[in-house]
Amino acid sequence: MKSGNMANMGCSVTVRRVGVVLLILWLGTLIYLWGVRWSKRNTVTDKDIAAEVAHADFALRFKAVQNATTGSELVHVVVASDENTVGGMIALIHSIQRNSKHQVIFHLITSKANVDHVKSWIDGTELKRIIYNVIEFPSEWVEGKIKIRGGRVELASPLNYARFYLPRLLPNVKGRIVYIDDDCIVQGDIYELFTMKLKPGHIAAFSDDCHSGAKRVTGMQNKFIDYIDFKNEHVKNMKIAPSTCSFNTGVFVTDLSLWGKHNITSQLEYWLSLNVKEEVYGNERGGGGSQPPMMLVFHDKYSKIDPSWHVRYLGWTAGTSYSAKFIESAKLLHWNGRFKPWGRASQHTKVWDRYFIKDPQKKFLPVRRSN
């Protein structure tokens, strides 16, 4: 009996030892795996992330970028375009990607018919490594709310009003974004524009248009009276001076949390719908479109963008408005107006061509004088 008890005790000790060894091995494995994961997390670069997640679902991609670049600045850029201007969106994306020193997330808003085209264009070219999502704009949001009284009929495109609905289109983005029209090219680091200071109480930043250069190109004074009908009673109640300097809404910086807090979308929709019932804007020299409502809503709530970050009116005339040296030094170029950089009669097309990537499906073809 005594020897039997000894044997049982020896067996029990052996089992305990084996258990302890297994526990140590298990803990060691966990520590090792945690260490590898932590090491990878701290050595991964933004380029590695972009390459790894290029074809993944955007929600997963966005989460991966957030987790892997903790402490870094993610620049949110929003571009809206339809099938008629999508080549501009592609060139703009490429220009930002080429000149940015920080991780950029592109939010691309387009029509239902154009969603697959945008995705295939990006994924089938050198842009496939960018971080992006494509958002379909519901045209019914502006159905019956758009009235163009004169000038350019293309300003009635629903995509021209996507900028009114940014918080609704980007529900997961709570902070800053940079909105840029698709007829632009960025030659500087977009991070500089993204991080510009907004004055206390201001919701956005725009570029004033009443400087001498704008007046020379447009032939207008570029005041509110050039865009708004000040005979309208609702406009009169705003107490805005007709001589107030106008501003361009094709490029702006804003905080979507502040946008939502101040119900900016509802305010813009108010003026949009009112202009259908009675003239608020459209017959003035500045024309209609999406700009007048934004001027009325933001007239006392915006800071000014540095002039080098919005050199505009390149599309106002077919003739050259700026010297080649000045164009090369500008950080952002905007072909606002009728003459777009993909058209035969536009100016400074060599700058735009530098960033345009040919459409694999050949649906969008720039028109050049040599064609």
mmCIF file of C-alpha atoms in Angstrom:
data_model
loop_
_atom_site.group_PDB
_atom_site.id
_atom_site.type_symbol
_atom_site.label_atom_id
_atom_site.label_comp_id
_atom_site.label_asym_id
_atom_site.label_seq_id
_atom_site.Cartn_x
_atom_site.Cartn_y
_atom_site.Cartn_z
ATOM 1 C CA MET A 1 0.000 0.000 0.000
ATOM 2 C CA LYS A 2 2.822 2.310 0.808
ATOM 3 C CA SER A 3 4.541 1.816 -2.513
ATOM 4 C CA GLY A 4 1.193 2.248 -4.266
ATOM 5 C CA ASN A 5 0.646 5.607 -2.582
ATOM 6 C CA MET A 6 4.095 6.706 -3.601
ATOM 7 C CA ALA A 7 3.391 5.754 -7.188
ATOM 8 C CA ASN A 8 0.139 7.709 -7.186
ATOM 9 C CA MET A 9 1.856 10.760 -5.748
ATOM 10 C CA GLY A 10 4.601 10.548 -8.394
ATOM 11 C CA CYS A 11 2.001 10.367 -11.134
ATOM 12 C CA SER A 12 0.115 13.361 -9.705
ATOM 13 C CA VAL A 13 3.301 15.434 -9.552
ATOM 14 C CA THR A 14 4.104 14.510 -13.131
ATOM 15 C CA VAL A 15 0.651 15.614 -14.346
ATOM 16 C CA ARG A 16 0.972 18.934 -12.519
ATOM 17 C CA ARG A 17 4.387 19.510 -14.047
ATOM 18 C CA VAL A 18 3.069 18.802 -17.527
ATOM 19 C CA GLY A 19 0.170 21.204 -16.906
ATOM 20 C CA VAL A 20 2.531 23.932 -15.755
ATOM 21 C CA VAL A 21 4.742 23.412 -18.815
ATOM 22 C CA LEU A 22 1.738 23.572 -21.160
ATOM 23 C CA LEU A 23 0.498 26.723 -19.441
ATOM 24 C CA ILE A 24 3.922 28.351 -19.835
ATOM 25 C CA LEU A 25 4.058 27.360 -23.501
ATOM 26 C CA TRP A 26 0.542 28.747 -24.096
ATOM 27 C CA LEU A 27 1.340 32.046 -22.405
ATOM 28 C CA GLY A 28 4.629 32.269 -24.290
ATOM 29 C CA THR A 29 2.862 31.756 -27.609
ATOM 30 C CA LEU A 30 0.332 34.487 -26.816
ATOM 31 C CA ILE A 31 3.096 36.906 -25.829
ATOM 32 C CA TYR A 32 5.028 36.112 -29.013
ATOM 33 C CA LEU A 33 2.012 36.622 -31.280
ATOM 34 C CA TRP A 34 1.108 39.855 -29.498
ATOM 35 C CA GLY A 35 4.699 41.054 -29.942
ATOM 36 C CA VAL A 36 4.708 40.262 -33.663
ATOM 37 C CA ARG A 37 1.414 42.042 -34.145
ATOM 38 C CA TRP A 38 2.606 45.080 -32.163
ATOM 39 C CA SER A 39 5.866 45.151 -34.131
ATOM 40 C CA LYS A 40 4.027 45.076 -37.444
ATOM 41 C CA ARG A 41 1.634 47.758 -36.291
ATOM 42 C CA ASN A 42 4.473 50.104 -35.506
ATOM 43 C CA THR A 43 6.525 49.435 -38.633
ATOM 44 C CA VAL A 44 3.788 49.507 -41.278
ATOM 45 C CA THR A 45 3.823 52.549 -43.547
ATOM 46 C CA ASP A 46 0.964 54.411 -45.162
ATOM 47 C CA LYS A 47 2.033 53.040 -48.547
ATOM 48 C CA ASP A 48 1.943 49.481 -47.192
ATOM 49 C CA ILE A 49 -1.577 50.047 -45.926
ATOM 50 C CA ALA A 50 -2.717 51.488 -49.229
ATOM 51 C CA ALA A 51 -1.283 48.543 -51.166
ATOM 52 C CA GLU A 52 -2.757 45.972 -48.766
ATOM 53 C CA VAL A 53 -6.291 47.296 -48.736
ATOM 54 C CA ALA A 54 -6.650 48.670 -52.258
ATOM 55 C CA HIS A 55 -9.333 46.174 -53.279
ATOM 56 C CA ALA A 56 -11.021 45.615 -49.916
ATOM 57 C CA ASP A 57 -14.397 46.936 -48.863
ATOM 58 C CA PHE A 58 -14.081 50.610 -47.950
ATOM 59 C CA ALA A 59 -15.471 50.180 -44.422
ATOM 60 C CA LEU A 60 -12.765 47.603 -43.687
ATOM 61 C CA ARG A 61 -10.136 49.715 -45.438
ATOM 62 C CA PHE A 62 -11.034 52.819 -43.480
ATOM 63 C CA LYS A 63 -10.920 50.917 -40.185
ATOM 64 C CA ALA A 64 -7.545 49.415 -41.093
ATOM 65 C CA VAL A 65 -6.098 52.830 -41.905
ATOM 66 C CA GLN A 66 -7.410 54.313 -38.660
ATOM 67 C CA ASN A 67 -6.000 51.473 -36.566
ATOM 68 C CA ALA A 68 -2.639 51.320 -38.293
ATOM 69 C CA THR A 69 -1.902 55.031 -38.460
ATOM 70 C CA THR A 70 -2.883 56.086 -34.987
ATOM 71 C CA GLY A 71 -1.589 59.585 -34.347
ATOM 72 C CA SER A 72 -1.183 60.452 -38.033
ATOM 73 C CA GLU A 73 -3.356 62.877 -39.982
ATOM 74 C CA LEU A 74 -5.807 61.428 -42.463
ATOM 75 C CA VAL A 75 -6.865 63.949 -45.112
ATOM 76 C CA HIS A 76 -10.471 63.563 -46.282
ATOM 77 C CA VAL A 77 -11.042 64.830 -49.837
ATOM 78 C CA VAL A 78 -14.498 64.910 -51.422
ATOM 79 C CA VAL A 79 -15.060 65.112 -55.196
ATOM 80 C CA ALA A 80 -18.395 64.961 -57.035
ATOM 81 C CA SER A 81 -18.648 64.161 -60.744
ATOM 82 C CA ASP A 82 -21.008 62.638 -63.304
ATOM 83 C CA GLU A 83 -20.310 60.680 -66.495
ATOM 84 C CA ASN A 84 -19.714 63.894 -68.458
ATOM 85 C CA THR A 85 -16.914 65.173 -66.208
ATOM 86 C CA VAL A 86 -15.519 61.971 -64.671
ATOM 87 C CA GLY A 87 -12.164 62.407 -66.442
ATOM 88 C CA GLY A 88 -11.680 65.565 -64.413
ATOM 89 C CA MET A 89 -12.246 63.598 -61.205
ATOM 90 C CA ILE A 90 -9.571 61.077 -62.219
ATOM 91 C CA ALA A 91 -6.992 63.763 -63.076
ATOM 92 C CA LEU A 92 -7.727 65.586 -59.820
ATOM 93 C CA ILE A 93 -7.294 62.420 -57.739
ATOM 94 C CA HIS A 94 -4.003 61.665 -59.486
ATOM 95 C CA SER A 95 -2.683 65.188 -58.906
ATOM 96 C CA ILE A 96 -3.486 65.011 -55.183
ATOM 97 C CA GLN A 97 -2.010 61.535 -54.824
ATOM 98 C CA ARG A 98 1.195 62.533 -56.631
ATOM 99 C CA ASN A 99 1.791 65.671 -54.564
ATOM 100 C CA SER A 100 0.570 64.663 -51.113
ATOM 101 C CA LYS A 101 2.936 63.725 -48.276
ATOM 102 C CA HIS A 102 0.134 62.408 -46.078
ATOM 103 C CA GLN A 103 -2.447 59.649 -46.291
ATOM 104 C CA VAL A 104 -5.472 60.832 -48.268
ATOM 105 C CA ILE A 105 -8.907 59.229 -48.232
ATOM 106 C CA PHE A 106 -10.969 60.027 -51.333
ATOM 107 C CA HIS A 107 -14.765 60.164 -51.070
ATOM 108 C CA LEU A 108 -16.033 60.088 -54.658
ATOM 109 C CA ILE A 109 -19.668 61.033 -55.250
ATOM 110 C CA THR A 110 -21.225 60.174 -58.596
ATOM 111 C CA SER A 111 -24.412 59.101 -60.360
ATOM 112 C CA LYS A 112 -25.783 55.565 -60.231
ATOM 113 C CA ALA A 113 -24.907 55.038 -63.893
ATOM 114 C CA ASN A 114 -21.291 56.073 -63.269
ATOM 115 C CA VAL A 115 -20.399 54.089 -60.114
ATOM 116 C CA ASP A 116 -18.978 51.012 -61.862
ATOM 117 C CA HIS A 117 -17.105 53.158 -64.394
ATOM 118 C CA VAL A 118 -15.305 55.089 -61.642
ATOM 119 C CA LYS A 119 -14.346 51.890 -59.806
ATOM 120 C CA SER A 120 -13.048 50.135 -62.917
ATOM 121 C CA TRP A 121 -11.073 53.228 -63.985
ATOM 122 C CA ILE A 122 -9.341 53.449 -60.625
ATOM 123 C CA ASP A 123 -8.811 49.723 -60.072
ATOM 124 C CA GLY A 124 -7.597 49.209 -63.639
ATOM 125 C CA THR A 125 -4.867 51.866 -63.527
ATOM 126 C CA GLU A 126 -2.018 53.093 -61.337
ATOM 127 C CA LEU A 127 -4.589 54.672 -59.011
ATOM 128 C CA LYS A 128 -5.533 51.230 -57.664
ATOM 129 C CA ARG A 129 -3.412 51.814 -54.538
ATOM 130 C CA ILE A 130 -5.351 54.848 -53.314
ATOM 131 C CA ILE A 131 -7.818 54.656 -50.430
ATOM 132 C CA TYR A 132 -11.274 55.546 -51.743
ATOM 133 C CA ASN A 133 -14.982 54.866 -51.681
ATOM 134 C CA VAL A 134 -17.566 55.594 -54.354
ATOM 135 C CA ILE A 135 -20.877 57.023 -53.175
ATOM 136 C CA GLU A 136 -24.006 57.081 -55.326
ATOM 137 C CA PHE A 137 -25.814 60.417 -55.134
ATOM 138 C CA PRO A 138 -29.623 59.983 -54.926
ATOM 139 C CA SER A 139 -30.859 62.443 -57.551
ATOM 140 C CA GLU A 140 -34.316 62.410 -55.950
ATOM 141 C CA TRP A 141 -32.890 64.551 -53.120
ATOM 142 C CA VAL A 142 -32.908 67.544 -55.456
ATOM 143 C CA GLU A 143 -35.770 66.554 -57.719
ATOM 144 C CA GLY A 144 -38.031 69.553 -58.322
ATOM 145 C CA LYS A 145 -35.668 71.858 -56.404
ATOM 146 C CA ILE A 146 -33.425 73.066 -59.236
ATOM 147 C CA LYS A 147 -34.269 75.944 -61.536
ATOM 148 C CA ILE A 148 -31.696 77.491 -63.891
ATOM 149 C CA ARG A 149 -33.064 80.756 -65.247
ATOM 150 C CA GLY A 150 -30.275 81.570 -67.658
ATOM 151 C CA GLY A 151 -26.676 80.935 -68.551
ATOM 152 C CA ARG A 152 -25.222 77.446 -68.324
ATOM 153 C CA VAL A 153 -27.735 74.590 -68.357
ATOM 154 C CA GLU A 154 -25.067 72.122 -67.134
ATOM 155 C CA LEU A 155 -25.350 73.774 -63.714
ATOM 156 C CA ALA A 156 -28.653 71.892 -63.326
ATOM 157 C CA SER A 157 -26.798 68.564 -62.981
ATOM 158 C CA PRO A 158 -27.834 66.915 -59.669
ATOM 159 C CA LEU A 159 -24.165 66.203 -58.902
ATOM 160 C CA ASN A 160 -23.565 69.949 -58.780
ATOM 161 C CA TYR A 161 -25.637 69.968 -55.570
ATOM 162 C CA ALA A 162 -24.047 66.966 -53.858
ATOM 163 C CA ARG A 163 -21.962 69.424 -51.820
ATOM 164 C CA PHE A 164 -25.175 70.458 -50.017
ATOM 165 C CA TYR A 165 -25.557 66.977 -48.509
ATOM 166 C CA LEU A 166 -22.072 66.095 -47.270
ATOM 167 C CA PRO A 167 -22.972 64.917 -43.719
ATOM 168 C CA ARG A 168 -25.752 62.746 -45.132
ATOM 169 C CA LEU A 169 -23.444 61.252 -47.764
ATOM 170 C CA LEU A 170 -20.528 60.785 -45.336
ATOM 171 C CA PRO A 171 -22.197 59.737 -42.046
ATOM 172 C CA ASN A 172 -18.980 58.246 -40.628
ATOM 173 C CA VAL A 173 -16.867 61.368 -41.178
ATOM 174 C CA LYS A 174 -17.279 63.708 -38.220
ATOM 175 C CA GLY A 175 -14.420 66.161 -38.689
ATOM 176 C CA ARG A 176 -12.800 68.109 -41.503
ATOM 177 C CA ILE A 177 -13.051 67.543 -45.219
ATOM 178 C CA VAL A 178 -11.774 69.387 -48.286
ATOM 179 C CA TYR A 179 -14.301 69.636 -51.104
ATOM 180 C CA ILE A 180 -12.848 70.191 -54.596
ATOM 181 C CA ASP A 181 -14.648 70.558 -57.933
ATOM 182 C CA ASP A 182 -13.697 68.034 -60.605
ATOM 183 C CA ASP A 183 -12.321 70.731 -62.936
ATOM 184 C CA CYS A 184 -9.330 71.346 -60.631
ATOM 185 C CA ILE A 185 -5.721 70.186 -60.377
ATOM 186 C CA VAL A 186 -3.773 70.203 -57.093
ATOM 187 C CA GLN A 187 -0.025 70.908 -57.325
ATOM 188 C CA GLY A 188 0.695 71.344 -53.607
ATOM 189 C CA ASP A 189 0.430 69.095 -50.551
ATOM 190 C CA ILE A 190 -3.319 68.979 -49.803
ATOM 191 C CA TYR A 191 -2.511 68.595 -46.091
ATOM 192 C CA GLU A 192 -1.638 72.298 -46.032
ATOM 193 C CA LEU A 193 -5.142 73.260 -47.150
ATOM 194 C CA PHE A 194 -6.788 70.609 -44.967
ATOM 195 C CA THR A 195 -5.146 71.970 -41.795
ATOM 196 C CA MET A 196 -5.673 75.701 -42.432
ATOM 197 C CA LYS A 197 -7.056 77.679 -39.491
ATOM 198 C CA LEU A 198 -10.715 78.596 -39.336
ATOM 199 C CA LYS A 199 -11.586 81.675 -37.324
ATOM 200 C CA PRO A 200 -13.746 81.159 -34.204
ATOM 201 C CA GLY A 201 -17.409 80.913 -35.179
ATOM 202 C CA HIS A 202 -16.649 80.066 -38.803
ATOM 203 C CA ILE A 203 -17.946 76.837 -40.320
ATOM 204 C CA ALA A 204 -15.982 76.802 -43.587
ATOM 205 C CA ALA A 205 -13.287 78.465 -45.680
ATOM 206 C CA PHE A 206 -13.737 79.840 -49.217
ATOM 207 C CA SER A 207 -11.909 82.147 -51.633
ATOM 208 C CA ASP A 208 -13.090 85.735 -52.093
ATOM 209 C CA ASP A 209 -13.695 86.745 -55.719
ATOM 210 C CA CYS A 210 -13.677 90.539 -55.611
ATOM 211 C CA HIS A 211 -9.915 90.988 -56.058
ATOM 212 C CA SER A 212 -8.592 92.840 -59.102
ATOM 213 C CA GLY A 213 -7.537 89.688 -60.974
ATOM 214 C CA ALA A 214 -11.029 88.182 -60.795
ATOM 215 C CA LYS A 215 -12.605 91.450 -61.892
ATOM 216 C CA ARG A 216 -10.256 91.676 -64.864
ATOM 217 C CA VAL A 217 -11.059 88.153 -66.080
ATOM 218 C CA THR A 218 -14.814 88.126 -65.427
ATOM 219 C CA GLY A 219 -15.605 91.734 -66.211
ATOM 220 C CA MET A 220 -17.779 91.830 -63.085
ATOM 221 C CA GLN A 221 -17.363 93.467 -59.699
ATOM 222 C CA ASN A 222 -17.977 90.026 -58.136
ATOM 223 C CA LYS A 223 -20.307 91.303 -55.465
ATOM 224 C CA PHE A 224 -23.402 89.605 -54.070
ATOM 225 C CA ILE A 225 -25.566 91.710 -56.369
ATOM 226 C CA ASP A 226 -23.939 89.939 -59.347
ATOM 227 C CA TYR A 227 -25.497 86.659 -58.122
ATOM 228 C CA ILE A 228 -28.534 87.464 -55.956
ATOM 229 C CA ASP A 229 -31.830 89.244 -56.679
ATOM 230 C CA PHE A 230 -31.958 91.870 -53.925
ATOM 231 C CA LYS A 231 -35.535 92.787 -54.829
ATOM 232 C CA ASN A 232 -36.639 89.493 -53.279
ATOM 233 C CA GLU A 233 -38.211 90.050 -49.833
ATOM 234 C CA HIS A 234 -36.551 86.982 -48.314
ATOM 235 C CA VAL A 235 -33.163 88.258 -49.435
ATOM 236 C CA LYS A 236 -33.905 91.712 -48.036
ATOM 237 C CA ASN A 237 -34.674 90.139 -44.656
ATOM 238 C CA MET A 238 -31.125 88.732 -44.573
ATOM 239 C CA LYS A 239 -29.758 92.300 -44.190
ATOM 240 C CA ILE A 240 -26.803 91.532 -46.503
ATOM 241 C CA ALA A 241 -25.261 94.510 -48.281
ATOM 242 C CA PRO A 242 -25.457 94.095 -52.095
ATOM 243 C CA SER A 243 -21.801 95.236 -52.258
ATOM 244 C CA THR A 244 -20.654 92.286 -50.120
ATOM 245 C CA CYS A 245 -17.747 90.440 -51.771
ATOM 246 C CA SER A 246 -18.750 87.182 -53.443
ATOM 247 C CA PHE A 247 -16.818 83.956 -52.921
ATOM 248 C CA ASN A 248 -16.226 80.821 -54.965
ATOM 249 C CA THR A 249 -17.781 77.570 -53.698
ATOM 250 C CA GLY A 250 -15.876 75.152 -55.943
ATOM 251 C CA VAL A 251 -13.142 74.623 -53.354
ATOM 252 C CA PHE A 252 -13.792 74.766 -49.629
ATOM 253 C CA VAL A 253 -12.733 73.403 -46.271
ATOM 254 C CA THR A 254 -15.362 72.598 -43.656
ATOM 255 C CA ASP A 255 -16.016 70.599 -40.496
ATOM 256 C CA LEU A 256 -18.937 68.212 -40.987
ATOM 257 C CA SER A 257 -19.729 68.178 -37.267
ATOM 258 C CA LEU A 258 -20.226 71.950 -37.339
ATOM 259 C CA TRP A 259 -22.147 71.644 -40.607
ATOM 260 C CA GLY A 260 -24.609 69.284 -38.958
ATOM 261 C CA LYS A 261 -24.793 71.293 -35.730
ATOM 262 C CA HIS A 262 -25.841 74.428 -37.638
ATOM 263 C CA ASN A 263 -28.272 72.569 -39.960
ATOM 264 C CA ILE A 264 -26.487 73.853 -43.053
ATOM 265 C CA THR A 265 -28.139 71.320 -45.384
ATOM 266 C CA SER A 266 -31.641 72.440 -44.348
ATOM 267 C CA GLN A 267 -30.702 76.086 -44.863
ATOM 268 C CA LEU A 268 -29.329 75.371 -48.342
ATOM 269 C CA GLU A 269 -32.443 73.397 -49.275
ATOM 270 C CA TYR A 270 -34.600 76.323 -48.157
ATOM 271 C CA TRP A 271 -33.015 78.691 -50.700
ATOM 272 C CA LEU A 272 -32.904 75.978 -53.350
ATOM 273 C CA SER A 273 -36.633 75.309 -53.097
ATOM 274 C CA LEU A 274 -37.563 78.980 -52.720
ATOM 275 C CA ASN A 275 -35.776 79.816 -55.968
ATOM 276 C CA VAL A 276 -38.112 77.433 -57.806
ATOM 277 C CA LYS A 277 -41.184 79.252 -56.465
ATOM 278 C CA GLU A 278 -39.863 82.787 -56.880
ATOM 279 C CA GLU A 279 -36.719 84.344 -58.276
ATOM 280 C CA VAL A 280 -33.913 84.516 -55.751
ATOM 281 C CA TYR A 281 -31.061 84.048 -58.218
ATOM 282 C CA GLY A 282 -30.362 82.993 -61.794
ATOM 283 C CA ASN A 283 -30.906 86.012 -64.046
ATOM 284 C CA GLU A 284 -27.922 87.957 -62.698
ATOM 285 C CA ARG A 285 -24.573 88.052 -64.520
ATOM 286 C CA GLY A 286 -23.046 85.543 -62.122
ATOM 287 C CA GLY A 287 -25.665 82.964 -63.031
ATOM 288 C CA GLY A 288 -27.416 80.360 -60.909
ATOM 289 C CA GLY A 289 -26.473 76.836 -59.925
ATOM 290 C CA SER A 290 -25.241 75.790 -56.486
ATOM 291 C CA GLN A 291 -23.221 78.908 -55.667
ATOM 292 C CA PRO A 292 -25.921 81.475 -54.718
ATOM 293 C CA PRO A 293 -27.509 79.340 -51.948
ATOM 294 C CA MET A 294 -24.097 78.771 -50.383
ATOM 295 C CA MET A 295 -23.319 82.485 -50.565
ATOM 296 C CA LEU A 296 -26.547 83.259 -48.701
ATOM 297 C CA VAL A 297 -25.952 80.612 -46.014
ATOM 298 C CA PHE A 298 -22.215 81.141 -45.441
ATOM 299 C CA HIS A 299 -21.959 84.902 -46.034
ATOM 300 C CA ASP A 300 -20.883 85.631 -42.441
ATOM 301 C CA LYS A 301 -19.547 82.210 -41.441
ATOM 302 C CA TYR A 302 -16.397 81.646 -43.495
ATOM 303 C CA SER A 303 -12.641 82.190 -43.345
ATOM 304 C CA LYS A 304 -10.487 82.963 -46.386
ATOM 305 C CA ILE A 305 -8.375 80.430 -48.255
ATOM 306 C CA ASP A 306 -4.823 81.430 -49.146
ATOM 307 C CA PRO A 307 -4.882 82.756 -52.761
ATOM 308 C CA SER A 308 -2.231 80.272 -53.946
ATOM 309 C CA TRP A 309 -4.594 77.473 -52.931
ATOM 310 C CA HIS A 310 -7.304 78.520 -55.363
ATOM 311 C CA VAL A 311 -6.166 80.067 -58.645
ATOM 312 C CA ARG A 312 -9.404 80.150 -60.625
ATOM 313 C CA TYR A 313 -11.153 81.414 -63.755
ATOM 314 C CA LEU A 314 -8.950 79.288 -66.019
ATOM 315 C CA GLY A 315 -12.162 78.185 -67.722
ATOM 316 C CA TRP A 316 -13.724 81.612 -68.044
ATOM 317 C CA THR A 317 -12.194 82.351 -71.450
ATOM 318 C CA ALA A 318 -10.410 80.373 -74.160
ATOM 319 C CA GLY A 319 -7.489 82.797 -74.018
ATOM 320 C CA THR A 320 -4.647 82.567 -71.518
ATOM 321 C CA SER A 321 -5.362 84.508 -68.324
ATOM 322 C CA TYR A 322 -2.112 83.750 -66.469
ATOM 323 C CA SER A 323 1.548 83.259 -67.370
ATOM 324 C CA ALA A 324 2.976 79.762 -67.499
ATOM 325 C CA LYS A 325 5.355 80.607 -64.631
ATOM 326 C CA PHE A 326 2.473 81.713 -62.399
ATOM 327 C CA ILE A 327 0.467 78.590 -63.233
ATOM 328 C CA GLU A 328 3.379 76.333 -62.274
ATOM 329 C CA SER A 329 3.728 78.058 -58.892
ATOM 330 C CA ALA A 330 0.012 77.770 -57.974
ATOM 331 C CA LYS A 331 -0.958 75.058 -55.503
ATOM 332 C CA LEU A 332 -4.463 74.557 -56.859
ATOM 333 C CA LEU A 333 -5.804 75.395 -60.322
ATOM 334 C CA HIS A 334 -9.506 75.701 -61.102
ATOM 335 C CA TRP A 335 -10.975 75.771 -64.627
ATOM 336 C CA ASN A 336 -14.300 77.188 -63.451
ATOM 337 C CA GLY A 337 -16.368 78.447 -66.359
ATOM 338 C CA ARG A 338 -17.373 77.014 -69.719
ATOM 339 C CA PHE A 339 -13.919 76.005 -71.009
ATOM 340 C CA LYS A 340 -12.955 72.818 -69.182
ATOM 341 C CA PRO A 341 -9.382 71.415 -69.262
ATOM 342 C CA TRP A 342 -10.504 68.354 -71.245
ATOM 343 C CA GLY A 343 -12.034 70.513 -74.001
ATOM 344 C CA ARG A 344 -10.557 71.720 -77.279
ATOM 345 C CA ALA A 345 -10.750 75.448 -76.485
ATOM 346 C CA SER A 346 -9.387 75.359 -72.918
ATOM 347 C CA GLN A 347 -6.157 76.970 -71.702
ATOM 348 C CA HIS A 348 -3.121 75.489 -69.913
ATOM 349 C CA THR A 349 -4.151 71.962 -70.922
ATOM 350 C CA LYS A 350 -0.557 70.674 -70.660
ATOM 351 C CA VAL A 351 -0.758 71.006 -66.877
ATOM 352 C CA TRP A 352 -3.993 68.998 -66.790
ATOM 353 C CA ASP A 353 -2.695 66.393 -69.251
ATOM 354 C CA ARG A 354 0.233 65.748 -66.903
ATOM 355 C CA TYR A 355 -2.160 64.113 -64.448
ATOM 356 C CA PHE A 356 -4.866 62.658 -66.670
ATOM 357 C CA ILE A 357 -4.904 58.855 -66.861
ATOM 358 C CA LYS A 358 -6.530 57.361 -69.949
ATOM 359 C CA ASP A 359 -9.860 55.637 -69.489
ATOM 360 C CA PRO A 360 -9.375 51.850 -69.929
ATOM 361 C CA GLN A 361 -12.937 51.656 -71.289
ATOM 362 C CA LYS A 362 -12.377 54.638 -73.637
ATOM 363 C CA LYS A 363 -15.708 56.181 -72.633
ATOM 364 C CA PHE A 364 -14.127 59.501 -71.672
ATOM 365 C CA LEU A 365 -11.807 61.062 -74.260
ATOM 366 C CA PRO A 366 -10.329 64.580 -73.884
ATOM 367 C CA VAL A 367 -10.676 66.724 -76.999
ATOM 368 C CA ARG A 368 -7.523 68.410 -78.284
ATOM 369 C CA ARG A 369 -6.850 70.754 -81.203
ATOM 370 C CA SER A 370 -4.614 68.136 -82.836
ATOM 371 C CA ASN A 371 -7.417 65.537 -82.896
#
